[in-house]
JSON list of C-alpha atoms in Angstrom, two decimals:
[
{"chain": "F", "resi": 1, "resn": "MET", "atom": "CA", "xyz": [0.29, 0.19, -0.09]},
{"chain": "F", "resi": 2, "resn": "LYS", "atom": "CA", "xyz": [1.28, 3.41, -0.89]},
{"chain": "F", "resi": 3, "resn": "LYS", "atom": "CA", "xyz": [2.27, 5.85, 1.93]},
{"chain": "F", "resi": 4, "resn": "LEU", "atom": "CA", "xyz": [1.33, 9.19, 2.57]},
{"chain": "F", "resi": 5, "resn": "THR", "atom": "CA", "xyz": [3.99, 11.66, 1.34]},
{"chain": "F", "resi": 6, "resn": "LYS", "atom": "CA", "xyz": [5.26, 14.04, 4.05]},
{"chain": "F", "resi": 7, "resn": "TYR", "atom": "CA", "xyz": [3.53, 17.08, 2.35]},
{"chain": "F", "resi": 8, "resn": "ASN", "atom": "CA", "xyz": [0.41, 15.12, 2.49]},
{"chain": "F", "resi": 9, "resn": "GLU", "atom": "CA", "xyz": [1.10, 14.42, 6.28]},
{"chain": "F", "resi": 10, "resn": "ILE", "atom": "CA", "xyz": [1.42, 17.93, 7.20]},
{"chain": "F", "resi": 11, "resn": "ALA", "atom": "CA", "xyz": [-1.49, 19.44, 4.99]},
{"chain": "F", "resi": 12, "resn": "LEU", "atom": "CA", "xyz": [-3.71, 16.85, 7.17]},
{"chain": "F", "resi": 13, "resn": "SER", "atom": "CA", "xyz": [-2.39, 17.65, 10.35]},
{"chain": "F", "resi": 14, "resn": "LEU", "atom": "CA", "xyz": [-2.94, 21.14, 9.33]},
{"chain": "F", "resi": 15, "resn": "LYS", "atom": "CA", "xyz": [-6.52, 20.49, 8.55]},
{"chain": "F", "resi": 16, "resn": "ASP", "atom": "CA", "xyz": [-7.08, 18.76, 11.87]},
{"chain": "F", "resi": 17, "resn": "ASP", "atom": "CA", "xyz": [-5.53, 21.66, 13.49]},
{"chain": "F", "resi": 18, "resn": "ILE", "atom": "CA", "xyz": [-7.94, 24.21, 11.71]},
{"chain": "F", "resi": 19, "resn": "ALA", "atom": "CA", "xyz": [-10.74, 22.26, 11.99]},
{"chain": "F", "resi": 20, "resn": "SER", "atom": "CA", "xyz": [-10.34, 21.86, 16.03]},
{"chain": "F", "resi": 21, "resn": "GLY", "atom": "CA", "xyz": [-9.79, 25.87, 16.20]},
{"chain": "F", "resi": 22, "resn": "LYS", "atom": "CA", "xyz": [-6.16, 25.96, 17.12]},
{"chain": "F", "resi": 23, "resn": "TYR", "atom": "CA", "xyz": [-5.85, 28.25, 13.94]},
{"chain": "F", "resi": 24, "resn": "GLY", "atom": "CA", "xyz": [-9.02, 30.04, 13.96]},
{"chain": "F", "resi": 25, "resn": "ILE", "atom": "CA", "xyz": [-10.26, 31.61, 10.63]},
{"chain": "F", "resi": 26, "resn": "GLY", "atom": "CA", "xyz": [-8.73, 34.78, 10.03]},
{"chain": "F", "resi": 27, "resn": "SER", "atom": "CA", "xyz": [-5.83, 33.91, 11.69]},
{"chain": "F", "resi": 28, "resn": "LEU", "atom": "CA", "xyz": [-2.53, 33.26, 10.35]},
{"chain": "F", "resi": 29, "resn": "LEU", "atom": "CA", "xyz": [-0.74, 29.99, 10.13]},
{"chain": "F", "resi": 30, "resn": "PRO", "atom": "CA", "xyz": [2.92, 30.18, 11.54]},
{"chain": "F", "resi": 31, "resn": "THR", "atom": "CA", "xyz": [5.57, 30.85, 9.04]},
{"chain": "F", "resi": 32, "resn": "GLU", "atom": "CA", "xyz": [7.27, 28.39, 6.93]},
{"chain": "F", "resi": 33, "resn": "PHE", "atom": "CA", "xyz": [10.15, 28.17, 8.73]},
{"chain": "F", "resi": 34, "resn": "GLU", "atom": "CA", "xyz": [8.30, 27.69, 11.52]},
{"chain": "F", "resi": 35, "resn": "LEU", "atom": "CA", "xyz": [6.36, 24.92, 10.25]},
{"chain": "F", "resi": 36, "resn": "SER", "atom": "CA", "xyz": [9.72, 23.34, 9.12]},
{"chain": "F", "resi": 37, "resn": "ALA", "atom": "CA", "xyz": [10.74, 23.02, 12.66]},
{"chain": "F", "resi": 38, "resn": "MET", "atom": "CA", "xyz": [7.90, 21.94, 13.75]},
{"chain": "F", "resi": 39, "resn": "TYR", "atom": "CA", "xyz": [7.30, 18.81, 11.43]},
{"chain": "F", "resi": 40, "resn": "SER", "atom": "CA", "xyz": [11.11, 18.47, 10.67]},
{"chain": "F", "resi": 41, "resn": "ALA", "atom": "CA", "xyz": [10.69, 19.00, 6.93]},
{"chain": "F", "resi": 42, "resn": "SER", "atom": "CA", "xyz": [12.02, 21.00, 4.32]},
{"chain": "F", "resi": 43, "resn": "ARG", "atom": "CA", "xyz": [10.50, 24.33, 3.46]},
{"chain": "F", "resi": 44, "resn": "GLN", "atom": "CA", "xyz": [10.05, 22.93, -0.26]},
{"chain": "F", "resi": 45, "resn": "THR", "atom": "CA", "xyz": [7.80, 20.24, 1.52]},
{"chain": "F", "resi": 46, "resn": "VAL", "atom": "CA", "xyz": [6.00, 22.71, 3.78]},
{"chain": "F", "resi": 47, "resn": "ARG", "atom": "CA", "xyz": [5.43, 25.09, 0.78]},
{"chain": "F", "resi": 48, "resn": "SER", "atom": "CA", "xyz": [3.77, 22.05, -1.21]},
{"chain": "F", "resi": 49, "resn": "ALA", "atom": "CA", "xyz": [1.41, 21.44, 2.14]},
{"chain": "F", "resi": 50, "resn": "ILE", "atom": "CA", "xyz": [0.13, 24.88, 2.15]},
{"chain": "F", "resi": 51, "resn": "ALA", "atom": "CA", "xyz": [-0.64, 24.72, -1.60]},
{"chain": "F", "resi": 52, "resn": "GLU", "atom": "CA", "xyz": [-2.62, 21.81, -1.08]},
{"chain": "F", "resi": 53, "resn": "LEU", "atom": "CA", "xyz": [-4.74, 23.90, 1.61]},
{"chain": "F", "resi": 54, "resn": "ALA", "atom": "CA", "xyz": [-5.18, 26.56, -0.77]},
{"chain": "F", "resi": 55, "resn": "ARG", "atom": "CA", "xyz": [-6.15, 24.55, -3.31]},
{"chain": "F", "resi": 56, "resn": "GLN", "atom": "CA", "xyz": [-8.88, 23.30, -1.35]},
{"chain": "F", "resi": 57, "resn": "GLY", "atom": "CA", "xyz": [-9.97, 26.83, 0.19]},
{"chain": "F", "resi": 58, "resn": "PHE", "atom": "CA", "xyz": [-8.49, 26.16, 3.88]},
{"chain": "F", "resi": 59, "resn": "VAL", "atom": "CA", "xyz": [-5.96, 29.18, 3.22]},
{"chain": "F", "resi": 60, "resn": "SER", "atom": "CA", "xyz": [-5.02, 31.77, 1.31]},
{"chain": "F", "resi": 61, "resn": "ARG", "atom": "CA", "xyz": [-1.42, 32.98, 0.81]},
{"chain": "F", "resi": 62, "resn": "THR", "atom": "CA", "xyz": [0.01, 36.82, 0.48]},
{"chain": "F", "resi": 63, "resn": "LYS", "atom": "CA", "xyz": [2.98, 37.59, -0.29]},
{"chain": "F", "resi": 64, "resn": "LYS", "atom": "CA", "xyz": [5.01, 39.28, 2.88]},
{"chain": "F", "resi": 65, "resn": "LEU", "atom": "CA", "xyz": [1.69, 38.59, 5.13]},
{"chain": "F", "resi": 66, "resn": "GLY", "atom": "CA", "xyz": [1.43, 35.11, 5.23]},
{"chain": "F", "resi": 67, "resn": "THR", "atom": "CA", "xyz": [-1.02, 32.36, 5.14]},
{"chain": "F", "resi": 68, "resn": "ARG", "atom": "CA", "xyz": [-4.36, 33.13, 6.27]},
{"chain": "F", "resi": 69, "resn": "VAL", "atom": "CA", "xyz": [-6.81, 30.54, 7.19]},
{"chain": "F", "resi": 70, "resn": "GLU", "atom": "CA", "xyz": [-10.09, 31.32, 5.38]},
{"chain": "F", "resi": 71, "resn": "SER", "atom": "CA", "xyz": [-12.23, 28.15, 6.23]},
{"chain": "F", "resi": 72, "resn": "ALA", "atom": "CA", "xyz": [-12.41, 24.98, 8.54]},
{"chain": "F", "resi": 73, "resn": "LEU", "atom": "CA", "xyz": [-13.96, 23.18, 5.53]},
{"chain": "F", "resi": 74, "resn": "PRO", "atom": "CA", "xyz": [-12.84, 22.94, 2.01]},
{"chain": "F", "resi": 75, "resn": "GLN", "atom": "CA", "xyz": [-14.77, 25.51, -0.54]},
{"chain": "F", "resi": 76, "resn": "ASN", "atom": "CA", "xyz": [-15.72, 22.35, -3.09]},
{"chain": "F", "resi": 77, "resn": "MET", "atom": "CA", "xyz": [-16.91, 19.69, -0.38]},
{"chain": "F", "resi": 78, "resn": "TYR", "atom": "CA", "xyz": [-20.26, 18.42, -1.04]},
{"chain": "F", "resi": 79, "resn": "LEU", "atom": "CA", "xyz": [-22.20, 18.24, 1.99]},
{"chain": "F", "resi": 80, "resn": "HIS", "atom": "CA", "xyz": [-24.52, 15.29, 2.51]},
{"chain": "F", "resi": 81, "resn": "ARG", "atom": "CA", "xyz": [-27.17, 14.56, 5.23]},
{"chain": "F", "resi": 82, "resn": "LEU", "atom": "CA", "xyz": [-28.20, 11.00, 5.29]},
{"chain": "F", "resi": 83, "resn": "ASP", "atom": "CA", "xyz": [-30.95, 9.72, 7.62]},
{"chain": "F", "resi": 84, "resn": "SER", "atom": "CA", "xyz": [-33.03, 7.36, 5.30]},
{"chain": "F", "resi": 85, "resn": "ILE", "atom": "CA", "xyz": [-33.92, 5.70, 2.17]},
{"chain": "F", "resi": 86, "resn": "ASN", "atom": "CA", "xyz": [-35.58, 8.86, 0.85]},
{"chain": "F", "resi": 87, "resn": "ASP", "atom": "CA", "xyz": [-32.28, 10.77, 1.47]},
{"chain": "F", "resi": 88, "resn": "LEU", "atom": "CA", "xyz": [-30.41, 8.39, -0.74]},
{"chain": "F", "resi": 89, "resn": "VAL", "atom": "CA", "xyz": [-32.96, 9.26, -3.56]},
{"chain": "F", "resi": 90, "resn": "GLN", "atom": "CA", "xyz": [-32.68, 13.12, -2.85]},
{"chain": "F", "resi": 91, "resn": "PHE", "atom": "CA", "xyz": [-28.76, 12.50, -2.82]},
{"chain": "F", "resi": 92, "resn": "SER", "atom": "CA", "xyz": [-29.21, 11.40, -6.43]},
{"chain": "F", "resi": 93, "resn": "ASN", "atom": "CA", "xyz": [-31.45, 14.18, -7.49]},
{"chain": "F", "resi": 94, "resn": "GLU", "atom": "CA", "xyz": [-28.76, 16.51, -5.74]},
{"chain": "F", "resi": 95, "resn": "ASN", "atom": "CA", "xyz": [-25.89, 15.59, -7.37]},
{"chain": "F", "resi": 96, "resn": "LYS", "atom": "CA", "xyz": [-24.84, 14.52, -11.10]},
{"chain": "F", "resi": 97, "resn": "LYS", "atom": "CA", "xyz": [-23.48, 11.29, -12.16]},
{"chain": "F", "resi": 98, "resn": "VAL", "atom": "CA", "xyz": [-21.94, 10.28, -15.47]},
{"chain": "F", "resi": 99, "resn": "VAL", "atom": "CA", "xyz": [-21.89, 6.44, -16.17]},
{"chain": "F", "resi": 100, "resn": "GLN", "atom": "CA", "xyz": [-18.61, 5.70, -17.37]},
{"chain": "F", "resi": 101, "resn": "THR", "atom": "CA", "xyz": [-19.34, 1.90, -18.17]},
{"chain": "F", "resi": 102, "resn": "LEU", "atom": "CA", "xyz": [-21.78, -1.08, -18.22]},
{"chain": "F", "resi": 103, "resn": "ASP", "atom": "CA", "xyz": [-20.35, -4.60, -17.86]},
{"chain": "F", "resi": 104, "resn": "GLN", "atom": "CA", "xyz": [-22.08, -7.49, -17.16]},
{"chain": "F", "resi": 105, "resn": "ILE", "atom": "CA", "xyz": [-19.63, -9.83, -15.09]},
{"chain": "F", "resi": 106, "resn": "VAL", "atom": "CA", "xyz": [-18.99, -12.83, -12.53]},
{"chain": "F", "resi": 107, "resn": "LEU", "atom": "CA", "xyz": [-18.03, -12.15, -9.45]},
{"chain": "F", "resi": 108, "resn": "ASP", "atom": "CA", "xyz": [-14.25, -13.80, -8.76]},
{"chain": "F", "resi": 109, "resn": "LYS", "atom": "CA", "xyz": [-13.14, -14.97, -5.33]},
{"chain": "F", "resi": 110, "resn": "GLN", "atom": "CA", "xyz": [-11.40, -11.50, -4.70]},
{"chain": "F", "resi": 111, "resn": "LEU", "atom": "CA", "xyz": [-14.17, -9.27, -5.45]},
{"chain": "F", "resi": 112, "resn": "ALA", "atom": "CA", "xyz": [-16.80, -11.75, -4.24]},
{"chain": "F", "resi": 113, "resn": "ALA", "atom": "CA", "xyz": [-14.73, -11.39, -0.52]},
{"chain": "F", "resi": 114, "resn": "GLU", "atom": "CA", "xyz": [-14.98, -7.45, -1.14]},
{"chain": "F", "resi": 115, "resn": "LEU", "atom": "CA", "xyz": [-18.51, -7.15, -1.82]},
{"chain": "F", "resi": 116, "resn": "GLY", "atom": "CA", "xyz": [-19.49, -10.07, 0.91]},
{"chain": "F", "resi": 117, "resn": "LEU", "atom": "CA", "xyz": [-20.94, -12.07, -1.59]},
{"chain": "F", "resi": 118, "resn": "GLU", "atom": "CA", "xyz": [-20.49, -15.71, -2.95]},
{"chain": "F", "resi": 119, "resn": "PRO", "atom": "CA", "xyz": [-18.07, -16.01, -5.73]},
{"chain": "F", "resi": 120, "resn": "GLY", "atom": "CA", "xyz": [-19.56, -17.20, -9.43]},
{"chain": "F", "resi": 121, "resn": "LEU", "atom": "CA", "xyz": [-22.75, -14.76, -8.96]},
{"chain": "F", "resi": 122, "resn": "HIS", "atom": "CA", "xyz": [-23.41, -12.81, -12.04]},
{"chain": "F", "resi": 123, "resn": "ALA", "atom": "CA", "xyz": [-24.25, -9.13, -11.91]},
{"chain": "F", "resi": 124, "resn": "LEU", "atom": "CA", "xyz": [-24.06, -5.85, -13.64]},
{"chain": "F", "resi": 125, "resn": "LYS", "atom": "CA", "xyz": [-21.27, -3.46, -12.67]},
{"chain": "F", "resi": 126, "resn": "ILE", "atom": "CA", "xyz": [-22.01, 0.38, -13.38]},
{"chain": "F", "resi": 127, "resn": "SER", "atom": "CA", "xyz": [-19.13, 2.67, -13.19]},
{"chain": "F", "resi": 128, "resn": "THR", "atom": "CA", "xyz": [-20.06, 6.65, -12.60]},
{"chain": "F", "resi": 129, "resn": "MET", "atom": "CA", "xyz": [-18.12, 9.61, -12.17]},
{"chain": "F", "resi": 130, "resn": "ARG", "atom": "CA", "xyz": [-19.99, 12.01, -9.44]},
{"chain": "F", "resi": 131, "resn": "TYR", "atom": "CA", "xyz": [-20.41, 15.40, -9.22]},
{"chain": "F", "resi": 132, "resn": "GLY", "atom": "CA", "xyz": [-21.72, 17.91, -6.43]},
{"chain": "F", "resi": 133, "resn": "LYS", "atom": "CA", "xyz": [-24.40, 19.55, -8.97]},
{"chain": "F", "resi": 134, "resn": "ALA", "atom": "CA", "xyz": [-24.23, 19.86, -12.87]},
{"chain": "F", "resi": 135, "resn": "GLY", "atom": "CA", "xyz": [-21.85, 22.21, -14.09]},
{"chain": "F", "resi": 136, "resn": "ASP", "atom": "CA", "xyz": [-19.07, 21.53, -11.41]},
{"chain": "F", "resi": 137, "resn": "LYS", "atom": "CA", "xyz": [-15.98, 20.49, -13.21]},
{"chain": "F", "resi": 138, "resn": "LEU", "atom": "CA", "xyz": [-14.49, 18.92, -10.39]},
{"chain": "F", "resi": 139, "resn": "PRO", "atom": "CA", "xyz": [-15.58, 15.41, -9.46]},
{"chain": "F", "resi": 140, "resn": "ILE", "atom": "CA", "xyz": [-16.36, 14.75, -5.76]},
{"chain": "F", "resi": 141, "resn": "GLY", "atom": "CA", "xyz": [-16.13, 10.75, -6.28]},
{"chain": "F", "resi": 142, "resn": "TRP", "atom": "CA", "xyz": [-16.30, 7.57, -8.20]},
{"chain": "F", "resi": 143, "resn": "THR", "atom": "CA", "xyz": [-18.56, 4.84, -7.89]},
{"chain": "F", "resi": 144, "resn": "ASP", "atom": "CA", "xyz": [-18.70, 1.08, -8.90]},
{"chain": "F", "resi": 145, "resn": "ILE", "atom": "CA", "xyz": [-22.50, -0.69, -8.51]},
{"chain": "F", "resi": 146, "resn": "TYR", "atom": "CA", "xyz": [-22.96, -3.98, -8.49]},
{"chain": "F", "resi": 147, "resn": "VAL", "atom": "CA", "xyz": [-26.50, -5.52, -8.86]},
{"chain": "F", "resi": 148, "resn": "VAL", "atom": "CA", "xyz": [-26.77, -8.99, -7.85]},
{"chain": "F", "resi": 149, "resn": "LEU", "atom": "CA", "xyz": [-30.62, -9.93, -8.07]},
{"chain": "F", "resi": 150, "resn": "THR", "atom": "CA", "xyz": [-30.94, -13.22, -8.78]},
{"chain": "F", "resi": 151, "resn": "GLY", "atom": "CA", "xyz": [-33.28, -13.76, -12.07]},
{"chain": "F", "resi": 152, "resn": "LEU", "atom": "CA", "xyz": [-33.13, -10.41, -12.82]},
{"chain": "F", "resi": 153, "resn": "ASP", "atom": "CA", "xyz": [-32.82, -9.55, -16.58]},
{"chain": "F", "resi": 154, "resn": "LEU", "atom": "CA", "xyz": [-29.30, -7.46, -16.32]},
{"chain": "F", "resi": 155, "resn": "ALA", "atom": "CA", "xyz": [-29.18, -6.43, -20.18]},
{"chain": "F", "resi": 156, "resn": "LEU", "atom": "CA", "xyz": [-32.72, -4.71, -19.75]},
{"chain": "F", "resi": 157, "resn": "LEU", "atom": "CA", "xyz": [-31.40, -3.07, -16.55]},
{"chain": "F", "resi": 158, "resn": "ALA", "atom": "CA", "xyz": [-28.35, -1.81, -18.04]},
{"chain": "F", "resi": 159, "resn": "ASP", "atom": "CA", "xyz": [-30.58, -0.68, -21.06]},
{"chain": "F", "resi": 160, "resn": "ARG", "atom": "CA", "xyz": [-32.94, 1.42, -18.30]},
{"chain": "F", "resi": 161, "resn": "VAL", "atom": "CA", "xyz": [-29.81, 2.92, -16.65]},
{"chain": "F", "resi": 162, "resn": "ARG", "atom": "CA", "xyz": [-28.41, 4.17, -20.03]},
{"chain": "F", "resi": 163, "resn": "ALA", "atom": "CA", "xyz": [-31.84, 5.66, -20.60]},
{"chain": "F", "resi": 164, "resn": "LYS", "atom": "CA", "xyz": [-32.28, 7.20, -16.92]},
{"chain": "F", "resi": 165, "resn": "PRO", "atom": "CA", "xyz": [-28.60, 7.91, -15.96]},
{"chain": "F", "resi": 166, "resn": "ASP", "atom": "CA", "xyz": [-29.38, 10.62, -13.50]},
{"chain": "F", "resi": 167, "resn": "VAL", "atom": "CA", "xyz": [-32.05, 8.12, -11.62]},
{"chain": "F", "resi": 168, "resn": "LEU", "atom": "CA", "xyz": [-30.60, 6.24, -8.38]},
{"chain": "F", "resi": 169, "resn": "VAL", "atom": "CA", "xyz": [-30.20, 2.80, -9.60]},
{"chain": "F", "resi": 170, "resn": "SER", "atom": "CA", "xyz": [-32.08, 1.34, -6.75]},
{"chain": "F", "resi": 171, "resn": "ALA", "atom": "CA", "xyz": [-35.08, 3.71, -7.94]},
{"chain": "F", "resi": 172, "resn": "ILE", "atom": "CA", "xyz": [-34.78, 2.12, -11.14]},
{"chain": "F", "resi": 173, "resn": "LEU", "atom": "CA", "xyz": [-35.04, -1.67, -9.68]},
{"chain": "F", "resi": 174, "resn": "GLU", "atom": "CA", "xyz": [-38.31, -0.37, -7.33]},
{"chain": "F", "resi": 175, "resn": "GLU", "atom": "CA", "xyz": [-39.91, 1.55, -10.35]},
{"chain": "F", "resi": 176, "resn": "GLU", "atom": "CA", "xyz": [-39.66, -0.93, -12.94]},
{"chain": "F", "resi": 177, "resn": "PHE", "atom": "CA", "xyz": [-38.27, -4.16, -11.40]},
{"chain": "F", "resi": 178, "resn": "ASN", "atom": "CA", "xyz": [-40.87, -4.92, -8.51]},
{"chain": "F", "resi": 179, "resn": "VAL", "atom": "CA", "xyz": [-38.24, -4.47, -6.25]},
{"chain": "F", "resi": 180, "resn": "THR", "atom": "CA", "xyz": [-38.99, -3.17, -2.70]},
{"chain": "F", "resi": 181, "resn": "LEU", "atom": "CA", "xyz": [-36.29, -1.86, -0.50]},
{"chain": "F", "resi": 182, "resn": "LYS", "atom": "CA", "xyz": [-36.44, -2.70, 3.11]},
{"chain": "F", "resi": 183, "resn": "ALA", "atom": "CA", "xyz": [-32.92, -1.27, 4.56]},
{"chain": "F", "resi": 184, "resn": "VAL", "atom": "CA", "xyz": [-29.54, 0.11, 3.34]},
{"chain": "F", "resi": 185, "resn": "SER", "atom": "CA", "xyz": [-26.43, -0.95, 5.36]},
{"chain": "F", "resi": 186, "resn": "GLN", "atom": "CA", "xyz": [-23.49, 1.51, 5.34]},
{"chain": "F", "resi": 187, "resn": "GLU", "atom": "CA", "xyz": [-19.54, 0.95, 6.09]},
{"chain": "F", "resi": 188, "resn": "ILE", "atom": "CA", "xyz": [-17.02, 3.91, 5.64]},
{"chain": "F", "resi": 189, "resn": "ASP", "atom": "CA", "xyz": [-13.56, 3.48, 5.71]},
{"chain": "F", "resi": 190, "resn": "SER", "atom": "CA", "xyz": [-10.18, 5.44, 4.92]},
{"chain": "F", "resi": 191, "resn": "ILE", "atom": "CA", "xyz": [-8.04, 4.39, 2.24]},
{"chain": "F", "resi": 192, "resn": "LEU", "atom": "CA", "xyz": [-5.52, 5.72, -0.21]},
{"chain": "F", "resi": 193, "resn": "LEU", "atom": "CA", "xyz": [-6.92, 6.39, -3.61]},
{"chain": "F", "resi": 194, "resn": "PRO", "atom": "CA", "xyz": [-6.46, 3.95, -6.28]},
{"chain": "F", "resi": 195, "resn": "GLU", "atom": "CA", "xyz": [-3.77, 5.00, -8.53]},
{"chain": "F", "resi": 196, "resn": "ALA", "atom": "CA", "xyz": [-6.01, 4.21, -11.82]},
{"chain": "F", "resi": 197, "resn": "LEU", "atom": "CA", "xyz": [-8.35, 6.75, -10.29]},
{"chain": "F", "resi": 198, "resn": "GLU", "atom": "CA", "xyz": [-5.86, 9.79, -9.48]},
{"chain": "F", "resi": 199, "resn": "THR", "atom": "CA", "xyz": [-5.96, 10.90, -12.59]},
{"chain": "F", "resi": 200, "resn": "MET", "atom": "CA", "xyz": [-9.50, 10.48, -13.48]},
{"chain": "F", "resi": 201, "resn": "LEU", "atom": "CA", "xyz": [-10.72, 12.22, -10.29]},
{"chain": "F", "resi": 202, "resn": "GLN", "atom": "CA", "xyz": [-8.03, 15.16, -10.66]},
{"chain": "F", "resi": 203, "resn": "ALA", "atom": "CA", "xyz": [-6.58, 14.04, -7.02]},
{"chain": "F", "resi": 204, "resn": "PRO", "atom": "CA", "xyz": [-2.86, 14.22, -6.05]},
{"chain": "F", "resi": 205, "resn": "SER", "atom": "CA", "xyz": [-0.69, 11.31, -5.53]},
{"chain": "F", "resi": 206, "resn": "PRO", "atom": "CA", "xyz": [-1.19, 9.59, -3.33]},
{"chain": "F", "resi": 207, "resn": "ALA", "atom": "CA", "xyz": [-4.56, 10.79, -2.29]},
{"chain": "F", "resi": 208, "resn": "PRO", "atom": "CA", "xyz": [-6.28, 9.86, 1.02]},
{"chain": "F", "resi": 209, "resn": "ALA", "atom": "CA", "xyz": [-9.83, 9.35, 0.28]},
{"chain": "F", "resi": 210, "resn": "LEU", "atom": "CA", "xyz": [-13.28, 8.27, 2.09]},
{"chain": "F", "resi": 211, "resn": "LYS", "atom": "CA", "xyz": [-14.46, 4.70, 1.06]},
{"chain": "F", "resi": 212, "resn": "VAL", "atom": "CA", "xyz": [-18.30, 4.38, 1.41]},
{"chain": "F", "resi": 213, "resn": "ILE", "atom": "CA", "xyz": [-19.85, 0.76, 0.92]},
{"chain": "F", "resi": 214, "resn": "ARG", "atom": "CA", "xyz": [-23.72, 0.80, 0.55]},
{"chain": "F", "resi": 215, "resn": "ARG", "atom": "CA", "xyz": [-25.83, -2.52, 0.60]},
{"chain": "F", "resi": 216, "resn": "TYR", "atom": "CA", "xyz": [-29.35, -2.52, -0.46]},
{"chain": "F", "resi": 217, "resn": "ILE", "atom": "CA", "xyz": [-31.56, -5.24, 1.04]},
{"chain": "F", "resi": 218, "resn": "ASP", "atom": "CA", "xyz": [-35.01, -5.98, -0.08]},
{"chain": "F", "resi": 219, "resn": "SER", "atom": "CA", "xyz": [-37.97, -7.25, 1.51]},
{"chain": "F", "resi": 220, "resn": "ASN", "atom": "CA", "xyz": [-36.77, -10.67, 1.18]},
{"chain": "F", "resi": 221, "resn": "ASP", "atom": "CA", "xyz": [-33.72, -9.71, 3.64]},
{"chain": "F", "resi": 222, "resn": "GLU", "atom": "CA", "xyz": [-31.92, -10.41, 0.24]},
{"chain": "F", "resi": 223, "resn": "VAL", "atom": "CA", "xyz": [-28.63, -8.19, -0.88]},
{"chain": "F", "resi": 224, "resn": "VAL", "atom": "CA", "xyz": [-29.73, -6.83, -4.53]},
{"chain": "F", "resi": 225, "resn": "GLU", "atom": "CA", "xyz": [-27.14, -4.11, -5.07]},
{"chain": "F", "resi": 226, "resn": "ILE", "atom": "CA", "xyz": [-23.69, -3.22, -3.49]},
{"chain": "F", "resi": 227, "resn": "SER", "atom": "CA", "xyz": [-22.13, 0.35, -4.52]},
{"chain": "F", "resi": 228, "resn": "ILE", "atom": "CA", "xyz": [-18.30, 1.20, -3.73]},
{"chain": "F", "resi": 229, "resn": "THR", "atom": "CA", "xyz": [-17.97, 4.82, -3.79]},
{"chain": "F", "resi": 230, "resn": "LEU", "atom": "CA", "xyz": [-14.85, 6.58, -3.31]},
{"chain": "F", "resi": 231, "resn": "HIS", "atom": "CA", "xyz": [-14.37, 10.50, -2.50]},
{"chain": "F", "resi": 232, "resn": "PRO", "atom": "CA", "xyz": [-10.99, 12.07, -2.41]},
{"chain": "F", "resi": 233, "resn": "SER", "atom": "CA", "xyz": [-10.25, 13.85, 0.53]},
{"chain": "F", "resi": 234, "resn": "GLY", "atom": "CA", "xyz": [-12.17, 17.11, 1.17]},
{"chain": "F", "resi": 235, "resn": "ARG", "atom": "CA", "xyz": [-14.67, 16.74, -1.78]},
{"chain": "F", "resi": 236, "resn": "PHE", "atom": "CA", "xyz": [-17.30, 15.24, 0.35]},
{"chain": "F", "resi": 237, "resn": "SER", "atom": "CA", "xyz": [-18.85, 15.20, 3.77]},
{"chain": "F", "resi": 238, "resn": "LEU", "atom": "CA", "xyz": [-21.52, 12.62, 5.29]},
{"chain": "F", "resi": 239, "resn": "LEU", "atom": "CA", "xyz": [-23.62, 14.05, 8.12]},
{"chain": "F", "resi": 240, "resn": "LEU", "atom": "CA", "xyz": [-25.56, 11.28, 10.17]},
{"chain": "F", "resi": 241, "resn": "ASP", "atom": "CA", "xyz": [-28.13, 11.84, 12.98]},
{"chain": "F", "resi": 242, "resn": "ALA", "atom": "CA", "xyz": [-28.45, 9.62, 16.04]},
{"chain": "F", "resi": 243, "resn": "LYS", "atom": "CA", "xyz": [-31.07, 9.81, 18.40]},
{"chain": "F", "resi": 244, "resn": "ARG", "atom": "CA", "xyz": [-31.98, 7.84, 21.66]},
{"chain": "F", "resi": 245, "resn": "GLU", "atom": "CA", "xyz": [-34.97, 5.77, 21.66]},
{"chain": "F", "resi": 246, "resn": "MET", "atom": "CA", "xyz": [-37.32, 6.63, 24.30]}
]
């Protein structure tokens, strides 16, 4: 597995300090010389870290003045609240996805293990690029969707996805293939973005990323769809509300 470069480590550390309020909005970061000493890094490495923070909108740089904190959140982050299946549909309506590939596949052992399914299952794989909204040039993530519903006409589903590229796949399953969704489970992990996606997602190398796996479960308690979405650091934030049962 790739390791984070020193400048990425410094950038992540500074983002944490900004988020915690150690460096408040409007304040100045320590000088390059001071940061070099703090992180035992060269000034060029520190410059690269600050350039990354500036690219994401956390800070601005002014000659002879220094580096000013502008925001505790990146300016191009897409913020999404998820409390129910209806919120997933709303999420699809709010952001734009561009279908990249549609393939009928058979799950091998490695992919089946990652998805938590049995190898040998037939599936429709749908790969999409996701954007916060129409017109955005910087994608917020890449999604691979696997539809594994037994007995489903995968070729017909592929045609429907092509015809309705902006509609959630699970919504197409419910509206046109008599599927009733009962629940969606979700796993979230932090990873490094695969090299093959770095260029496509316009991300630095190596790029920290958020990995979100969603499993869609029907009324028969069967997994009918699994999506794996990778969001480069600073592109996407997920809000979850938890309430105590009374």
